CSV table of C-alpha atoms and ligand atoms in Angstrom, one decimal:
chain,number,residue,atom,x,y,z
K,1,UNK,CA,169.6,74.2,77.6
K,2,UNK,CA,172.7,72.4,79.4
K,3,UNK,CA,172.4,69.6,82.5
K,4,UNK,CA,170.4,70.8,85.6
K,5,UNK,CA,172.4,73.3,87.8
K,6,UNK,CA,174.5,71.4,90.4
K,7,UNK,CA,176.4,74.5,92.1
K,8,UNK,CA,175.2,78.3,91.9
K,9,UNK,CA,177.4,80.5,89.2
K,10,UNK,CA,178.9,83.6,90.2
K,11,UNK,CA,178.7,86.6,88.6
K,12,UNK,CA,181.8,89.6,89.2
K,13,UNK,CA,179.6,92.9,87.9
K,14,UNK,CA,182.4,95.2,88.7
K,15,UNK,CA,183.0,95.9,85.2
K,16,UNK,CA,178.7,96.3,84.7
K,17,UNK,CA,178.2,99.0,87.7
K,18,UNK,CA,180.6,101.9,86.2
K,19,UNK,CA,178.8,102.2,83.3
K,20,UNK,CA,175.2,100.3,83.6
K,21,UNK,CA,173.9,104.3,84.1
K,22,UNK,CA,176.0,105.2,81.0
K,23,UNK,CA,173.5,106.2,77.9
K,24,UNK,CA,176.8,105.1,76.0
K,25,UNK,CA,176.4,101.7,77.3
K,26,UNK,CA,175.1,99.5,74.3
K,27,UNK,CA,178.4,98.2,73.0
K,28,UNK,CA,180.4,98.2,75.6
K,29,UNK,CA,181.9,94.2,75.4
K,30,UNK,CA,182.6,93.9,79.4
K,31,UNK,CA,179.0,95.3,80.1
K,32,UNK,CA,177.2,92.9,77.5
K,33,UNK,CA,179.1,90.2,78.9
K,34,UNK,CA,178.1,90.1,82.9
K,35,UNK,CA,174.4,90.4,80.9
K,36,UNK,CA,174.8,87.6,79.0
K,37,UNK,CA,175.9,86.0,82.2
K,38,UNK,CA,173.0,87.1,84.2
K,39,UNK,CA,171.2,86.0,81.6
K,40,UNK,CA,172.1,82.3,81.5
K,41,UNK,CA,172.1,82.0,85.4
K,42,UNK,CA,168.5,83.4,85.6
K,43,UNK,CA,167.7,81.1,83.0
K,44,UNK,CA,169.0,78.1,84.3
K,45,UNK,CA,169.2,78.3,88.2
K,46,UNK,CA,167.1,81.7,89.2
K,47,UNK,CA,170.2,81.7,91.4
K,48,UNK,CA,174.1,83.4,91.5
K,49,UNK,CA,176.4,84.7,93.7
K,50,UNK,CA,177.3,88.5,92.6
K,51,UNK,CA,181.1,89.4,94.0
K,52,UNK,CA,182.1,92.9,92.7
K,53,UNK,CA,179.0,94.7,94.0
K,54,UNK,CA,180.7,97.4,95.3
K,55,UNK,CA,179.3,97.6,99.0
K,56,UNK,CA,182.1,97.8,101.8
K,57,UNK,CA,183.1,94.9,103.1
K,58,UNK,CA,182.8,96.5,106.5
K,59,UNK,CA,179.1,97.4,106.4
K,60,UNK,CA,178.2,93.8,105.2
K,61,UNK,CA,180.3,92.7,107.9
K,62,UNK,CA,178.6,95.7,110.6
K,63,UNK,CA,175.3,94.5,109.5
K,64,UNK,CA,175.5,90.8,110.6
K,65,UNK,CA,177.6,91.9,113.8
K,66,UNK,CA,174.4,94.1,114.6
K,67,UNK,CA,172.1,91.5,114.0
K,68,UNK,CA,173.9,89.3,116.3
K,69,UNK,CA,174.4,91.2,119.0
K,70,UNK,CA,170.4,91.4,119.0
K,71,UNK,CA,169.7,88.0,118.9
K,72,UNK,CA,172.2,88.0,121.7
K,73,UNK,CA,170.2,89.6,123.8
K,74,UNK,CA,167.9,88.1,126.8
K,75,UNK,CA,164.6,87.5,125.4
K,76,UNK,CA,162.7,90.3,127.3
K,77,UNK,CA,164.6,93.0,125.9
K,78,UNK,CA,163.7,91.8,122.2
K,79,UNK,CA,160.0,91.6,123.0
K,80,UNK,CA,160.5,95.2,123.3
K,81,UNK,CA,160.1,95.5,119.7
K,82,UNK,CA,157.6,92.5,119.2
K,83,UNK,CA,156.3,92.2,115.8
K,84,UNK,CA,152.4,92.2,115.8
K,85,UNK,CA,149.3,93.0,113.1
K,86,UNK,CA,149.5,96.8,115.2
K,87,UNK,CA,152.4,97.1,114.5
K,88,UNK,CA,152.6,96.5,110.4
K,89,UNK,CA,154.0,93.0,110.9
K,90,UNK,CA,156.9,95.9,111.6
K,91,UNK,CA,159.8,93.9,114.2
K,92,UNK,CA,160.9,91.1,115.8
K,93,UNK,CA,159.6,87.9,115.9
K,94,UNK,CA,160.6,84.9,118.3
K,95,UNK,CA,161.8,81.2,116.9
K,96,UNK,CA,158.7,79.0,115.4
K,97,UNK,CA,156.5,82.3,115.2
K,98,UNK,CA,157.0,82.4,111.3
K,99,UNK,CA,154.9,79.6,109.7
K,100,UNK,CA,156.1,77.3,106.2
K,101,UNK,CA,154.3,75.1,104.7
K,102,UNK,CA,152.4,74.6,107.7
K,103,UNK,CA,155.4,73.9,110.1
K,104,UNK,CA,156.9,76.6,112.6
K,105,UNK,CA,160.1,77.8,111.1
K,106,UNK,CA,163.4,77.3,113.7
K,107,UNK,CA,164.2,81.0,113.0
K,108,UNK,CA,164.4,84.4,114.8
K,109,UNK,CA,163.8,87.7,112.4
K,110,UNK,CA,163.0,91.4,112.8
K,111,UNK,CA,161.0,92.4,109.6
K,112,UNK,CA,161.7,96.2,108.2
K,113,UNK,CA,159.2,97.0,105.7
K,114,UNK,CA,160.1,100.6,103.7
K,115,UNK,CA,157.6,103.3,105.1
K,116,UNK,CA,154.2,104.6,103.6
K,117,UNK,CA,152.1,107.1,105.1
K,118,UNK,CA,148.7,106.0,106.4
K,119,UNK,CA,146.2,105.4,104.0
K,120,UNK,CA,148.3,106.1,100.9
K,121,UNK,CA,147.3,102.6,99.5
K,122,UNK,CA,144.0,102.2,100.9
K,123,UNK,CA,142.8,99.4,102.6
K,124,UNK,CA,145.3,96.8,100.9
K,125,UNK,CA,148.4,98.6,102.6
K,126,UNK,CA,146.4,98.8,105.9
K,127,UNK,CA,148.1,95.9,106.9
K,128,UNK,CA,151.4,97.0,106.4
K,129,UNK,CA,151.3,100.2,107.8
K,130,UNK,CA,153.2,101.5,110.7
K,131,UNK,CA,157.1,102.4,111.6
K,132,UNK,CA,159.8,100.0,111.9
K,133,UNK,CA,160.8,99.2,115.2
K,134,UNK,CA,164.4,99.4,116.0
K,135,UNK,CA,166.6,98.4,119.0
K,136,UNK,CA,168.1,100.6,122.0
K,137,UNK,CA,170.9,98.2,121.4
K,138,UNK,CA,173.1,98.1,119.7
K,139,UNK,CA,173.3,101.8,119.6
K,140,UNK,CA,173.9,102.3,116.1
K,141,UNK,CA,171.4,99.3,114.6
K,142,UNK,CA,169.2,101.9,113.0
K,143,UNK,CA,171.8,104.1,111.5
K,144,UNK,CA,174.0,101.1,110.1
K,145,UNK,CA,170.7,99.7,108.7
K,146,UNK,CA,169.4,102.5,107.2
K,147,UNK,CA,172.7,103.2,105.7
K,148,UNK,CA,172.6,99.6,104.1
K,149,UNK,CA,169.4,99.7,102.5
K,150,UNK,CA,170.0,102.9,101.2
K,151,UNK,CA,173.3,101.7,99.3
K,152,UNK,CA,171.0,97.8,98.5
K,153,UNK,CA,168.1,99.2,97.2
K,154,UNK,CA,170.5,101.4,94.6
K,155,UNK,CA,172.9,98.0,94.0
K,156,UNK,CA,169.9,95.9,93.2
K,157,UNK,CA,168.4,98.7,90.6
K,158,UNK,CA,171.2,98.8,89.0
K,159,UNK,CA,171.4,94.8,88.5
K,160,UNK,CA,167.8,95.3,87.9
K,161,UNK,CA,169.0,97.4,84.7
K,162,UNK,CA,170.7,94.5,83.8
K,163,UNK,CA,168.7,91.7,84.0
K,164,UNK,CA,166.0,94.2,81.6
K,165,UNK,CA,169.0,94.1,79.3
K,166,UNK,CA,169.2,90.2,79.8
K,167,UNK,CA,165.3,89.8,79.0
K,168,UNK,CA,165.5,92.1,75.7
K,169,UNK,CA,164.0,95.1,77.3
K,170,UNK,CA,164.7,98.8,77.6
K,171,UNK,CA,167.4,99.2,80.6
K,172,UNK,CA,164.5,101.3,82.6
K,173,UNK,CA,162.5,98.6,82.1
K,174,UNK,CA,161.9,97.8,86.0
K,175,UNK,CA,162.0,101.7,87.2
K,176,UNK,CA,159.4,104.0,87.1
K,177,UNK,CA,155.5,102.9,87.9
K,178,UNK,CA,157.1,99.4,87.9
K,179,UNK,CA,160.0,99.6,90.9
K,180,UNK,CA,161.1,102.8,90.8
K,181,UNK,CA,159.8,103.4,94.3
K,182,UNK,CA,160.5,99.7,95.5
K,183,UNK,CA,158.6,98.5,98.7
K,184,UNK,CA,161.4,97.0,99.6
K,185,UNK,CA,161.5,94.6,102.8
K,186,UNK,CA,164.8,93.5,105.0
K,187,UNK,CA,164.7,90.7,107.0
K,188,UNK,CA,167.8,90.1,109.7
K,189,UNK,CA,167.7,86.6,110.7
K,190,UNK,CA,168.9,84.2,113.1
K,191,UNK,CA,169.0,80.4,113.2
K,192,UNK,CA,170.0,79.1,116.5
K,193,UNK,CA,171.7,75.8,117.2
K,194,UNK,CA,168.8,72.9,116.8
K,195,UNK,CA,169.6,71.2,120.0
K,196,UNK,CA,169.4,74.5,121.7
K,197,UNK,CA,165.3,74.7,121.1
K,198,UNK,CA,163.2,72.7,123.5
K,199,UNK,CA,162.1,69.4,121.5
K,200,UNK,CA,158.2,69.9,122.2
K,201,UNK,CA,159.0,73.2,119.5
K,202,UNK,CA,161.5,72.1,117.3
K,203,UNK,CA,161.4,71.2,114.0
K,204,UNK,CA,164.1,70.3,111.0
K,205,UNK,CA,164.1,73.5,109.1
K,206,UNK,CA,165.3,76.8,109.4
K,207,UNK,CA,162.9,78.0,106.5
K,208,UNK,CA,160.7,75.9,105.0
K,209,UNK,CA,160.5,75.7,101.4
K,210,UNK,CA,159.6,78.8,99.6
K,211,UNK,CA,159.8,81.6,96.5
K,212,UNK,CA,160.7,84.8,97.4
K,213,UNK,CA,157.7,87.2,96.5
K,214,UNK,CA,158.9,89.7,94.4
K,215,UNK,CA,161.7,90.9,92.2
K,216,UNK,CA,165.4,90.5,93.5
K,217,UNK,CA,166.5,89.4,97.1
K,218,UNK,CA,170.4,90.0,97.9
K,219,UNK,CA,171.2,87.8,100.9
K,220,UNK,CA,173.9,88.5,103.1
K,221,UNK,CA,175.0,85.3,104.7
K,222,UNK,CA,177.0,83.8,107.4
K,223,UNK,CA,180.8,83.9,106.2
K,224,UNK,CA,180.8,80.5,108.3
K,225,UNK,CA,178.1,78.3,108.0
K,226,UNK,CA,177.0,76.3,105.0
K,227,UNK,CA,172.8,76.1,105.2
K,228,UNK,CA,171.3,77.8,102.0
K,229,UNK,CA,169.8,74.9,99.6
K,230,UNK,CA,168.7,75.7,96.3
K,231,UNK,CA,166.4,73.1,94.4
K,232,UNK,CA,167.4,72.3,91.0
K,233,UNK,CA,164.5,71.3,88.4
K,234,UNK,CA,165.4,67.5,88.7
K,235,UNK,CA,164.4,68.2,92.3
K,236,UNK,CA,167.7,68.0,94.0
K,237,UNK,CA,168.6,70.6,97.1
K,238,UNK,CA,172.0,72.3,95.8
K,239,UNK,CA,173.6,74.1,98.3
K,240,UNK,CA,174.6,77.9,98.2
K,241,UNK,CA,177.7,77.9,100.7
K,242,UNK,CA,179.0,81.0,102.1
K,243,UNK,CA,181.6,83.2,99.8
K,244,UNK,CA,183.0,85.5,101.4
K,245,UNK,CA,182.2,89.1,99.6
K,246,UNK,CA,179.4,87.4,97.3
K,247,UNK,CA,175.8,88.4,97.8
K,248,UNK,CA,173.6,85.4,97.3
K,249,UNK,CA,170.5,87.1,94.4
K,250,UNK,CA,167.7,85.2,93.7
K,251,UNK,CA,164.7,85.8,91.5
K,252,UNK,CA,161.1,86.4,93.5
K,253,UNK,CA,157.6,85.8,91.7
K,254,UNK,CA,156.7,89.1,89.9
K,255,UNK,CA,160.0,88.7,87.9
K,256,UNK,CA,158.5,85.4,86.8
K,257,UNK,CA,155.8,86.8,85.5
K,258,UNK,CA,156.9,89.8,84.2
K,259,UNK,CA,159.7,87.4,82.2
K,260,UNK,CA,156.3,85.4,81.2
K,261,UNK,CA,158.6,82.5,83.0
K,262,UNK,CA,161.9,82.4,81.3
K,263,UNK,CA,163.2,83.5,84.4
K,264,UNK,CA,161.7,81.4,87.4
K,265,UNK,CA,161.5,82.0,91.1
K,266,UNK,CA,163.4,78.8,92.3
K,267,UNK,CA,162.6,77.3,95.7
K,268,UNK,CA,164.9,76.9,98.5
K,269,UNK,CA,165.5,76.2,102.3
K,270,UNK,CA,167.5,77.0,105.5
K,271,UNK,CA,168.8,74.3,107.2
K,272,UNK,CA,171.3,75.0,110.3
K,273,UNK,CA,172.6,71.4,111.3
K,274,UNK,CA,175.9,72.9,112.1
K,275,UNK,CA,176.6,73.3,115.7
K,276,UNK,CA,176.7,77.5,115.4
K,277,UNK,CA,174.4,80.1,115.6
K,278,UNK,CA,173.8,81.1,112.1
K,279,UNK,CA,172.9,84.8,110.7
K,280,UNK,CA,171.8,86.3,107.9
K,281,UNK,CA,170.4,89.2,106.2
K,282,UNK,CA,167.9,89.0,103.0
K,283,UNK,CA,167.3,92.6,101.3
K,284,UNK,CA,164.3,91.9,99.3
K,285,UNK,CA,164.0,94.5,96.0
K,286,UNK,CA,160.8,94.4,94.9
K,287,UNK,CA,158.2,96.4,93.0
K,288,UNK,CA,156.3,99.4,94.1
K,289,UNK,CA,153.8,98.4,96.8
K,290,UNK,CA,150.5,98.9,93.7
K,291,UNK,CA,152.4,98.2,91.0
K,292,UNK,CA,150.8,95.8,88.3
K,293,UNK,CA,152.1,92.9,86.7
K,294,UNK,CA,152.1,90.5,83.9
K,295,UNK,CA,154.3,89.6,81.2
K,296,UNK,CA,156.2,92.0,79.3
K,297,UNK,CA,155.3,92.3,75.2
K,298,UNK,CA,159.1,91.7,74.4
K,299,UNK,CA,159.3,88.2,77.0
K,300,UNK,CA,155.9,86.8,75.5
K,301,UNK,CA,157.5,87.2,71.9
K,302,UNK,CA,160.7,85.1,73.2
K,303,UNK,CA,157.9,82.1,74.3
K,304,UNK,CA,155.4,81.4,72.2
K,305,UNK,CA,153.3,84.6,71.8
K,306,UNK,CA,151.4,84.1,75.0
K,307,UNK,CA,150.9,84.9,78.2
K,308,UNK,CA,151.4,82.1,81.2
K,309,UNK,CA,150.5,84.2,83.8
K,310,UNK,CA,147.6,86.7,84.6
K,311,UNK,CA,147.6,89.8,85.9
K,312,UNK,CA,149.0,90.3,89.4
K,313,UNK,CA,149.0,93.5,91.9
K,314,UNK,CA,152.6,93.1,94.2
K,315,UNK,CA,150.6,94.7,96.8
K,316,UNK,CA,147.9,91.6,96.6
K,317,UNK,CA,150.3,89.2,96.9
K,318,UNK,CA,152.2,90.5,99.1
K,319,UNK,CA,149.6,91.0,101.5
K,320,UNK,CA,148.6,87.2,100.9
K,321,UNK,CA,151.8,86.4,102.0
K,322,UNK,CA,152.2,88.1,105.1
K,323,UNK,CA,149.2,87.5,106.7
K,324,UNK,CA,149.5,84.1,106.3
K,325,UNK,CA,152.9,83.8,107.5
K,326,UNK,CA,152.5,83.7,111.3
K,327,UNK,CA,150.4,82.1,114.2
K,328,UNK,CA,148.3,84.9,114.7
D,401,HRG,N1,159.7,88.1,102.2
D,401,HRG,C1,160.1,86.9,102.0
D,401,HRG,N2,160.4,86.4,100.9
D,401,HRG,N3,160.2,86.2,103.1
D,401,HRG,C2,160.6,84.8,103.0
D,401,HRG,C3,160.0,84.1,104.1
D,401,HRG,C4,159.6,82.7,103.6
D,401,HRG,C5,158.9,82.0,104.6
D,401,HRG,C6,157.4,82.4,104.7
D,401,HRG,N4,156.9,81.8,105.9
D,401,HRG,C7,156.6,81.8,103.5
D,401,HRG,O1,156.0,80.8,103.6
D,401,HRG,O2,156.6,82.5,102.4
D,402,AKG,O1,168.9,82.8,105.4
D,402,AKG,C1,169.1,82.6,104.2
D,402,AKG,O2,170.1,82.3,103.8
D,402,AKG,C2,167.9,82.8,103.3
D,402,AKG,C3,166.6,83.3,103.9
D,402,AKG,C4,165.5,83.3,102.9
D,402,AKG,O3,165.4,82.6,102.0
D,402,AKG,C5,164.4,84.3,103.1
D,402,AKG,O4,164.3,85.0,104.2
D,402,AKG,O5,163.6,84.5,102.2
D,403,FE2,FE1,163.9,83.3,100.6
């Protein structure tokens, strides 16, 4: 393996999307190139940038405009969709309500959950369960969201299928009982100004330190403001600057232990010194809600025949998560 990561590769998968559905596709050169490629990033930072995904520039653009017109709003009018245990963990949340390594976070969020009906996982996706909660306004948040995870959750099973290639596996290797029927999870987020917040609440970070929980996240940054850090394995916070029409993809802890850790789930951080409102928008792809884990046959051959990690149910962990994420 080459010198720890200093900078976050990017990937262009145009080439990889036409035919990553293609039975045909096994000896295409373009196609097994952009795997090879996803292969060595996952390997080495957990990290990339993917331009060439396909998604209009326009909705990625509507999406962070919506988000910000939101966040915009007077604070009584976002209450209106307050995120509570009643309500799933389902909307918004206010600045240093969402908890990091023991420290408020100095960000803003409504959570979006995909829908279950009642009772369909028992009492683990009790605490999950409910709508999402959208705004009045802007008018068309729903619509323009819905239309975005729809088009996201389809983007990131396709790089799924390649990233299955990358490990040595069958293509459908993350569909099915697996992630076929992804409990995804969106989060729009805002991080204001620090010198905006009162000082009695404030804190240094936007995010504290963390993995992401499950499979793939896609983040949709602020064209504008640099804040992303990425920690390399020497311990050193990279940053992940804004690229205009990139998506920022990162690994989460199922693929981690599916891989049986050649791929890891790097840690990372938000921190908004600049003197602008930052926002951003994470699309989380991750397995089905009870879907079980551990590491794959063909990634335990690749190191050393055993596996690292036990058995896992996403739904368990996820839960774990999320109910340790806020004050309440
Ligand atoms: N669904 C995801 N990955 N959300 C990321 C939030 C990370 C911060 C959270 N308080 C934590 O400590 O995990
Ligand atoms: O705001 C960002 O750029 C990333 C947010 C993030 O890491 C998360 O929500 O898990
Ligand atoms: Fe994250």
């Amino acid at each position: 393996m080459g010198s720890d990561f200093q900078a976050i590769p990017i990937i262009d998968i145009s080439a990889f999307l036409e035919k990553i559905d293609d039975p045909r596709m096994g000896d295409d050169k373009e196609l097994l190139e952009v795997i090879r490629q996803l292969d060595d990033a996952c390997k080495e930072a957990g990290f990339f940038y993917v331009k060439g995904h396909g998604i209009p520039d326009s909705l990625v653009k509507e999406v962070k405009d919506a988000t910000s017109k939101f966040f915009n709003l007077p604070n009584e009018e976002k209450v209106k969709i307050k995120m509570t245990p009643a309500s799933g963990y389902r909307g918004y949340q206010e600045v240093a309500e969402n908890i990091t390594l023991g420290k408020p976070d100095m960000h803003e969020a409504i959570d979006c959950y995909r829908e279950m009906e009642a009772g369909k996982y028992g009492a683990l996706g009790q605490l999950l369960e409910g709508s999402n909660l959208w705004p009045d306004y802007p008018s068309n948040f729903k619509v323009v969201m819905e239309e975005y995870i729809c088009l996201l959750t389809d983007l990131s099973r396709k790089i799924m299928r390649g990233i299955a290639l990358a490990l040595g596996g069958p293509p459908d290797a993350f569909e099915g009982d697996r992630a076929g029927d992804s409990f995804w999870v969106m989060r729009l987020i805002g991080y204001p100004v620090l010198s905006d917040i009162p000082e009695l609440q404030r804190t240094e970070t936007g995010c504290g330190a963390h993995t992401d929980y499950g499979l793939l996240t896609l983040v949709n940054q602020d064209d504008e403001i640099n804040a992303l850090q990425v920690r390399n394995r020497s311990g050193e916070w990279i940053s992940a600057p804004p690229i205009p029409g990139t998506f920022v993809c990162n690994i989460g802890d199922m693929l981690k232990i599916w891989s049986n850790g050649l791929y890891e789930s790097t840690l990372h951080r938000v921190i908004n010194n600049s003197p602008k409102y930052r926002v951003s928008v994470a699309f989380f792809y991750e397995p089905n809600f009870d879907a079980a884990v551990e590491p794959f046959d063909f990634c335990m051959q690749k190191t050393g025949g055993t596996p690292k990690f036990g058995k896992v149910v996403y739904g368990e962990h996820l839960v774990g998560k999320v109910g340790n994420n806020f004050r309440y």
